[in-house]
PDB file of C-alpha atoms in Angstrom:
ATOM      1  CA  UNK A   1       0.000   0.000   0.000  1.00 51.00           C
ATOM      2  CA  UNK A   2       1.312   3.717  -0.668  1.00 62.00           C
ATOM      3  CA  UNK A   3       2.909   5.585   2.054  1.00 68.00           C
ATOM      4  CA  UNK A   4       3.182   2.344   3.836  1.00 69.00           C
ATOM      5  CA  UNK A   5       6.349   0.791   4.858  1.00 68.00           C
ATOM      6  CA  UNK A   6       5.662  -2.285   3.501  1.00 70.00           C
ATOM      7  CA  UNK A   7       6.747  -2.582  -0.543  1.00 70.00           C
ATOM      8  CA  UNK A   8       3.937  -2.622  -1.987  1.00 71.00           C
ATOM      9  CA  UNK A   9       3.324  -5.659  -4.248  1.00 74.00           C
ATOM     10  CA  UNK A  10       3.951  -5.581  -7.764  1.00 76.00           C
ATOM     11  CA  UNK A  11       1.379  -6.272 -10.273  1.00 81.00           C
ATOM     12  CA  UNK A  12       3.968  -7.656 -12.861  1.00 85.00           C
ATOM     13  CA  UNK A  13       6.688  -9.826 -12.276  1.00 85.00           C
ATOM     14  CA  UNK A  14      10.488  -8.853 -12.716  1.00 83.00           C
ATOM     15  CA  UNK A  15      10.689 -11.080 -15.638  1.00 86.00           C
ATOM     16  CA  UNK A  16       7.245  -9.668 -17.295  1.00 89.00           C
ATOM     17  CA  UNK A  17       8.241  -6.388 -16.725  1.00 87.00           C
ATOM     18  CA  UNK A  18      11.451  -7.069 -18.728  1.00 86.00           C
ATOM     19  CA  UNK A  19       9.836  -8.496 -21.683  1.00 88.00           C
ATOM     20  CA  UNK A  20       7.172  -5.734 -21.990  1.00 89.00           C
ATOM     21  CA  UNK A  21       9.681  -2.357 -21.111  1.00 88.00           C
ATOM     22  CA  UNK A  22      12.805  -2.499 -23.109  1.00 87.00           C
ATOM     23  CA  UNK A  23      15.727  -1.216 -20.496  1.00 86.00           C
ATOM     24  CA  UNK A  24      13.524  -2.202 -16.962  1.00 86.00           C
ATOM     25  CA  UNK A  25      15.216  -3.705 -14.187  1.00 84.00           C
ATOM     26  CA  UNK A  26      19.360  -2.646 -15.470  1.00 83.00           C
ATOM     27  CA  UNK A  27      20.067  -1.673 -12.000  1.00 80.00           C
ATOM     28  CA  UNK A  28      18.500  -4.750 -10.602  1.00 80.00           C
ATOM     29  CA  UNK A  29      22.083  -5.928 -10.216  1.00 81.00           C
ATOM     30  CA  UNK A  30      24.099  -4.571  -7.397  1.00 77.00           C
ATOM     31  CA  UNK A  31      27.203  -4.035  -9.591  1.00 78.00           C
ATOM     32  CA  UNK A  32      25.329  -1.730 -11.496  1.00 76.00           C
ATOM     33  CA  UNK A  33      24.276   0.278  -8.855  1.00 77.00           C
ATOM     34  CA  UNK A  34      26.811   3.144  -8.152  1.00 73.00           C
ATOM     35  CA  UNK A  35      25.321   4.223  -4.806  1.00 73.00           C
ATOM     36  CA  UNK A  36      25.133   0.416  -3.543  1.00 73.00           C
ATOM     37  CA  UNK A  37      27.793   0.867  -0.561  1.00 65.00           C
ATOM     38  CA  UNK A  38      26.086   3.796   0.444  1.00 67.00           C
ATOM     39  CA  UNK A  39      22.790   1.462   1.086  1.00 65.00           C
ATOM     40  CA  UNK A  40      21.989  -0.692   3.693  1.00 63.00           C
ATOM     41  CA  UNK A  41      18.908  -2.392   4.731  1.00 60.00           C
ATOM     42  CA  UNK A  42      17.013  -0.438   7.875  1.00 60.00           C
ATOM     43  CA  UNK A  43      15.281  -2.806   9.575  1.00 63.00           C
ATOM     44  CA  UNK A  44      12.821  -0.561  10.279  1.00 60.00           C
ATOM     45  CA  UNK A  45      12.266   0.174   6.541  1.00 57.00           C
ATOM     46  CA  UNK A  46      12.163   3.947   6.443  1.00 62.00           C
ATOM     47  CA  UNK A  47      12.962   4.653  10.154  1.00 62.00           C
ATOM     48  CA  UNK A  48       9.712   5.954  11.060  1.00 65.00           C
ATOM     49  CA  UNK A  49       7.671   5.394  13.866  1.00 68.00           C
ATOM     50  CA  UNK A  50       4.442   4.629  12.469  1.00 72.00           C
ATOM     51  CA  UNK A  51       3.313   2.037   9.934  1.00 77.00           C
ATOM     52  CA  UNK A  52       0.676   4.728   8.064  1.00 80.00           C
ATOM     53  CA  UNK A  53       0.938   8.436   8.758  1.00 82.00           C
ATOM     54  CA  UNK A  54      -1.667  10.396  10.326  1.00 86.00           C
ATOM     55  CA  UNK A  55      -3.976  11.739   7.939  1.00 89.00           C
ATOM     56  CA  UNK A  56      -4.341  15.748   7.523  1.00 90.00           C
ATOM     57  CA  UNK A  57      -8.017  16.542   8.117  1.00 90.00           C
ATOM     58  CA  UNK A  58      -9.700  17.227   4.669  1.00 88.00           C
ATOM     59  CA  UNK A  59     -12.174  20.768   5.866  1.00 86.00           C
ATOM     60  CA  UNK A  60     -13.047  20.602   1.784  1.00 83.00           C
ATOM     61  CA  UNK A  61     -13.018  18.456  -1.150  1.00 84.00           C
ATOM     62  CA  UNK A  62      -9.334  18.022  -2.397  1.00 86.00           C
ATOM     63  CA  UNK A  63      -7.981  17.726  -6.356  1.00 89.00           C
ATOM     64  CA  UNK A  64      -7.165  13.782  -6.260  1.00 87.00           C
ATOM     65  CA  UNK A  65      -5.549  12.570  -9.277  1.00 88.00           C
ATOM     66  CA  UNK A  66      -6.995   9.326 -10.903  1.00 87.00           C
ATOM     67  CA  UNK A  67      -3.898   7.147 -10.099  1.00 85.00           C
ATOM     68  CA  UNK A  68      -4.156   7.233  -6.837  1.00 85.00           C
ATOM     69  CA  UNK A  69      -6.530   5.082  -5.118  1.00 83.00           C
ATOM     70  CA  UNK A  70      -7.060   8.065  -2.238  1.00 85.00           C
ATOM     71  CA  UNK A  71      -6.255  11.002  -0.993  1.00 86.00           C
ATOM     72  CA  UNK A  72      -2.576  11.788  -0.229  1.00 86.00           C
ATOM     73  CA  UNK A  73      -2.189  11.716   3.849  1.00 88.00           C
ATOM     74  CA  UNK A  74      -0.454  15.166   3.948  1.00 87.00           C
ATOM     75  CA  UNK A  75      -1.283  18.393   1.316  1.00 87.00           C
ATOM     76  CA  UNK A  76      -1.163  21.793   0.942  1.00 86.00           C
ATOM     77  CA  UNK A  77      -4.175  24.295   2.109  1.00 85.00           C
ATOM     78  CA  UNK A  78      -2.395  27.503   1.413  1.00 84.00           C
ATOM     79  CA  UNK A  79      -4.428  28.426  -1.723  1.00 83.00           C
ATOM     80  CA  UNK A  80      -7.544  26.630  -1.838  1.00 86.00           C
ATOM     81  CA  UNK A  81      -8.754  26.674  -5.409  1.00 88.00           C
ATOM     82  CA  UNK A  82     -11.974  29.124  -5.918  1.00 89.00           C
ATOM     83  CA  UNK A  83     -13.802  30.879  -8.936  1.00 91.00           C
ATOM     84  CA  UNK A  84     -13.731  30.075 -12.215  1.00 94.00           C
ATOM     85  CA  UNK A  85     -10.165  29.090 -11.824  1.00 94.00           C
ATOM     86  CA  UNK A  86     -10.551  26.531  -9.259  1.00 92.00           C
ATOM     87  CA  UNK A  87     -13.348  25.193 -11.507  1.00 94.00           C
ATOM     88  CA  UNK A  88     -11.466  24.735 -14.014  1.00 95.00           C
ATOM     89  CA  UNK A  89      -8.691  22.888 -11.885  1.00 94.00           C
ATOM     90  CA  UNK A  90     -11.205  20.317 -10.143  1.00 93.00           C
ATOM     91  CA  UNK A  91     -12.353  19.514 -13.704  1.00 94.00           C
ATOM     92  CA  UNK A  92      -8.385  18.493 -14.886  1.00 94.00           C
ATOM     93  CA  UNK A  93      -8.171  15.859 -12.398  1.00 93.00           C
ATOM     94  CA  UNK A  94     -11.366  14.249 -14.414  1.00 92.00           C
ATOM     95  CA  UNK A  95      -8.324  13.292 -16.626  1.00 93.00           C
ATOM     96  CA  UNK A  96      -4.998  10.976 -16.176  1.00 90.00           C
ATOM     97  CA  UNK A  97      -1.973  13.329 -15.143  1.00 90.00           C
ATOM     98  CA  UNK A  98      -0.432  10.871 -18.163  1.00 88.00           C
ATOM     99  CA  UNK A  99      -2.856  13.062 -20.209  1.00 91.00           C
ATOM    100  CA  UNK A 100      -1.970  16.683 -22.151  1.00 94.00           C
ATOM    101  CA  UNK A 101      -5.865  17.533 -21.881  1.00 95.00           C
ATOM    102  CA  UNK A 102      -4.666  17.337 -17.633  1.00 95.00           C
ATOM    103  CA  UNK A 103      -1.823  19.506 -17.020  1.00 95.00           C
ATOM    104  CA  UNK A 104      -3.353  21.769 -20.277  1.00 96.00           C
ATOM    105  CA  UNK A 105      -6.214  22.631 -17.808  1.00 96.00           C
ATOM    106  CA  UNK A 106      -4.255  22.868 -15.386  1.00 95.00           C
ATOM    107  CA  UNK A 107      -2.325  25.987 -16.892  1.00 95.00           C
ATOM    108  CA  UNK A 108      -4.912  27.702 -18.357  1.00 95.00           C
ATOM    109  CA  UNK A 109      -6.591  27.728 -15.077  1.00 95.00           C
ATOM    110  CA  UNK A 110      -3.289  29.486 -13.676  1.00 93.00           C
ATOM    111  CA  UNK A 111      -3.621  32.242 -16.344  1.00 90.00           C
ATOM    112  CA  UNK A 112      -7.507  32.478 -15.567  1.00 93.00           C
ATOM    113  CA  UNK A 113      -6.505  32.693 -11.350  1.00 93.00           C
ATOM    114  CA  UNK A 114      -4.187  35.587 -12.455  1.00 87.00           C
ATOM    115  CA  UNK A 115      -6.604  37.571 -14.292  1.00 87.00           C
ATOM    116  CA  UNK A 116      -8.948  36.678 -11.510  1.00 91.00           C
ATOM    117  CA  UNK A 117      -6.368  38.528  -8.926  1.00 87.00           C
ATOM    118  CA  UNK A 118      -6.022  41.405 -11.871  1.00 83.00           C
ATOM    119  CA  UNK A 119      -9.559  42.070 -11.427  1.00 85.00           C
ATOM    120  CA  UNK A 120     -10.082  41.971  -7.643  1.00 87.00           C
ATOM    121  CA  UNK A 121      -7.304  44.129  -7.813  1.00 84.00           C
ATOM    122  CA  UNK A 122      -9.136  46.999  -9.643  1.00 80.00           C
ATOM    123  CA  UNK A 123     -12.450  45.816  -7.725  1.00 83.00           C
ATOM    124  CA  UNK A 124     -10.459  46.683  -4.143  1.00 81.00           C
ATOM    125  CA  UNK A 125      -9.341  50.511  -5.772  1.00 77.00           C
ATOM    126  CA  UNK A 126      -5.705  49.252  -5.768  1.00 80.00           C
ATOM    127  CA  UNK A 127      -4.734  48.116  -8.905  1.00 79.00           C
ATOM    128  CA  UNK A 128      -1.547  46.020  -9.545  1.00 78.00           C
ATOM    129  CA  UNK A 129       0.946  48.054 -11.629  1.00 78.00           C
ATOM    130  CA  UNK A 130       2.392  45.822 -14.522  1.00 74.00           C
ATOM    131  CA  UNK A 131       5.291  48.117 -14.869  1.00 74.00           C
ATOM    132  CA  UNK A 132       7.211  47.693 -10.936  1.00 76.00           C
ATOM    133  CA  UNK A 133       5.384  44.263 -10.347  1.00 75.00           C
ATOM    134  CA  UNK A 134       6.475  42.445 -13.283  1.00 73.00           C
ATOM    135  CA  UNK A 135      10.005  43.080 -13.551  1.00 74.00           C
ATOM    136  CA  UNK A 136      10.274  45.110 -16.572  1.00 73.00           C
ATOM    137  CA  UNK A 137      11.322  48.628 -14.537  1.00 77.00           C
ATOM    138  CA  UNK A 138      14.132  46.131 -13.247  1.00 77.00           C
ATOM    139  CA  UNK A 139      15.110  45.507 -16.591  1.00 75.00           C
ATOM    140  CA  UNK A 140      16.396  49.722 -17.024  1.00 78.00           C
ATOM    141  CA  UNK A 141      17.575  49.909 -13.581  1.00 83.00           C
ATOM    142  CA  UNK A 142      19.601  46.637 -13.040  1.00 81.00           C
ATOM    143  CA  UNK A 143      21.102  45.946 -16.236  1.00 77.00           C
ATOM    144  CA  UNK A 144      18.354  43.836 -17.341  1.00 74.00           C
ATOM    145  CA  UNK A 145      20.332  43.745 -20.685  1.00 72.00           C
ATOM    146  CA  UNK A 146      23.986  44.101 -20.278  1.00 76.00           C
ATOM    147  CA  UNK A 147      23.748  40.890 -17.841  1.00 77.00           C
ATOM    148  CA  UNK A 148      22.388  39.028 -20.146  1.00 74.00           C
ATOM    149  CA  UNK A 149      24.664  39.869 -23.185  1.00 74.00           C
ATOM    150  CA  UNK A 150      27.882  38.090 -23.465  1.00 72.00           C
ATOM    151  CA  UNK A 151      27.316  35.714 -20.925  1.00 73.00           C
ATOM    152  CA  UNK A 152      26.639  32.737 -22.979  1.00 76.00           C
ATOM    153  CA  UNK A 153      22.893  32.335 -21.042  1.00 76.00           C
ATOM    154  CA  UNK A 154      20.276  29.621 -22.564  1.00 75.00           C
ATOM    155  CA  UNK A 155      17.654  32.775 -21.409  1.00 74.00           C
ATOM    156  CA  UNK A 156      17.946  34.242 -24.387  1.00 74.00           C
ATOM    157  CA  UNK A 157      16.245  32.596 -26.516  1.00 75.00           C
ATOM    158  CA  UNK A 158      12.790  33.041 -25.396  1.00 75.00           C
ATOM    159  CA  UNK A 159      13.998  37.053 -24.672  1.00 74.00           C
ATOM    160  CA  UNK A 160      12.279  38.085 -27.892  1.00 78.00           C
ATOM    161  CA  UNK A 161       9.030  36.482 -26.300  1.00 79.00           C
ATOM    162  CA  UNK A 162       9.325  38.150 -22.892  1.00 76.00           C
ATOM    163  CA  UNK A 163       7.206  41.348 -23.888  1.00 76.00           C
ATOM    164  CA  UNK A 164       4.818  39.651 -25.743  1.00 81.00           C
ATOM    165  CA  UNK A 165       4.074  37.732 -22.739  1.00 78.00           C
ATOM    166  CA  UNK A 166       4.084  39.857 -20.373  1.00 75.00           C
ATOM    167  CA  UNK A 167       3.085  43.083 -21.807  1.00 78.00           C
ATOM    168  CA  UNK A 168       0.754  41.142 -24.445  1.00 81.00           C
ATOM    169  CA  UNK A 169      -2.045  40.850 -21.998  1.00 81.00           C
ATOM    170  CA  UNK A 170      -2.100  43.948 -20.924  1.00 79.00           C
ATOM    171  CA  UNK A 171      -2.058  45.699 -23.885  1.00 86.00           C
ATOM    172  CA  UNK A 172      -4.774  43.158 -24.879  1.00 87.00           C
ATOM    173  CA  UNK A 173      -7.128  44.400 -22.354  1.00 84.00           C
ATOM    174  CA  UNK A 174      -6.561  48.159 -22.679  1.00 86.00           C
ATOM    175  CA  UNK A 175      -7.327  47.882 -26.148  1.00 91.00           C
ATOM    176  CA  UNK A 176     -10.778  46.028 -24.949  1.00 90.00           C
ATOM    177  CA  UNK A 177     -11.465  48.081 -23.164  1.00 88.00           C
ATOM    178  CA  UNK A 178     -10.700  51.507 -25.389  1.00 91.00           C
ATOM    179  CA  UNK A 179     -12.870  49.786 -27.961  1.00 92.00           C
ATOM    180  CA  UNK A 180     -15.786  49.091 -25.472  1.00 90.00           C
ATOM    181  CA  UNK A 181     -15.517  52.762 -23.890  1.00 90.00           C
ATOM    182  CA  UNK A 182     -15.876  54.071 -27.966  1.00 89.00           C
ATOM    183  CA  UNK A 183     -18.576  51.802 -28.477  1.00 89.00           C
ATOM    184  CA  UNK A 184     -20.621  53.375 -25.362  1.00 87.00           C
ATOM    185  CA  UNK A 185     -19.891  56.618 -25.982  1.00 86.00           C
ATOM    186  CA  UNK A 186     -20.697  55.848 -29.758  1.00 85.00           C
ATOM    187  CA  UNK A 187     -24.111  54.440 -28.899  1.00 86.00           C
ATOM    188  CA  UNK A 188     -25.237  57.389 -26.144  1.00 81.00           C
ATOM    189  CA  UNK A 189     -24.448  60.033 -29.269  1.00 80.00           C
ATOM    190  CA  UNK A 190     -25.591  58.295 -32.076  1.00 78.00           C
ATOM    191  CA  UNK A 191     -28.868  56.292 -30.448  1.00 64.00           C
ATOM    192  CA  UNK A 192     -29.547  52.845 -30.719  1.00 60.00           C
ATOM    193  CA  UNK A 193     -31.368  52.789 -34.303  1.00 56.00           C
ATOM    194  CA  UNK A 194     -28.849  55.452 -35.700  1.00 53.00           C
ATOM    195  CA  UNK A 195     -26.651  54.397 -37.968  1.00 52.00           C
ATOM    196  CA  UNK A 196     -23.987  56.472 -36.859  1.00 52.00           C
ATOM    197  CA  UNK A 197     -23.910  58.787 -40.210  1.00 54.00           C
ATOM    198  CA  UNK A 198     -24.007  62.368 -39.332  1.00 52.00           C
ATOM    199  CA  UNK A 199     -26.074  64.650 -42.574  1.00 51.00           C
ATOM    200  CA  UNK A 200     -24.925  68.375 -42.620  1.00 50.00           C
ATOM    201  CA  UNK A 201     -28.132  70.501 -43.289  1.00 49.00           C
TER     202      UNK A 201
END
């Protein structure tokens, strides 16, 4: 059983296995094993002083992915997943974390949660300010460039992308809402029925 001490059993044998998975079971042999002096056999198995762990009270319905038979004994409670966003991650664990559709879900929901903060943001009169809080003000008063140049770093290849991504959004949504704010304004001069067509007389 998981988290037990006990190994759990396996539901194919050695042999099986190395039939069916080309390259399972080459550090079966000792020789093989660099770190084999290093290991002995504890007794105790693991050295702890239970034979299952206490399990963390669950106050609300945790993400459980579909391999495991139940909920992990310990996890985290720090950011408990709500709106839209957390919607969106309870539905991913529908799927097999062996699955794109899974951890696909899973980051779109992260880019939904931030937009979600962007907009409580605004909401509470203090707005975040994509110019200090993303890093880009950093790039003109650290050296953002010069310490990137000549140093031979694997960074900069996706450097091109960096403003797209994080100024991309942004400029996405002011130009929403620009084009919303014009069609208002548009609609309270003009009327509903007008076509918007102005005839000198």
């Amino acid at each position: 059983m998981t988290y037990a001490p006990h190994k759990p059993p396996m539901a194919e044998s050695p042999d099986e296995l190395r039939k069916r998975i080309p390259g399972w079971g080459v550090d079966l042999d000792p020789k093989d094993r660099p770190s084999v002096p290093k290991l002995q056999f504890q007794e105790d198995f693991t050295g702890a002083h239970w034979e299952f762990p206490e399990r963390q009270p669950e106050k609300y319905p945790r993400e459980r992915s579909v391999e495991h038979g139940m909920l992990t004994p310990v996890f985290g409670t720090a950011q408990p997943p709500t709106g839209v966003s957390g919607a969106i991650r309870r539905y991913a664990y529908h799927y097999s974390e062996g699955r794109a559709v899974h951890w696909l879900l899973l980051m779109f929901a992260d880019r939904v949660d931030a937009w979600e903060h962007h907009l409580t943001s605004f909401l509470a009169l203090r707005p975040d300010n994509p110019i200090t809080e993303t890093g880009v003000k950093a790039e003109f008063t650290h050296h953002g460039v010069r310490s990137r140049l000549g140093q031979h770093r694997t960074d900069l290849k996706h450097l091109p992308l960096d403003p797209v991504i994080v100024a991309g959004p942004w400029v996405a949504a002011a130009g929403a809402v620009y084009a919303g704010a014009r069609s208002v304004a548009r609609w309270r001069t003009w009327g509903p029925t007008d076509t918007g067509r102005c005839t000198s007389r």
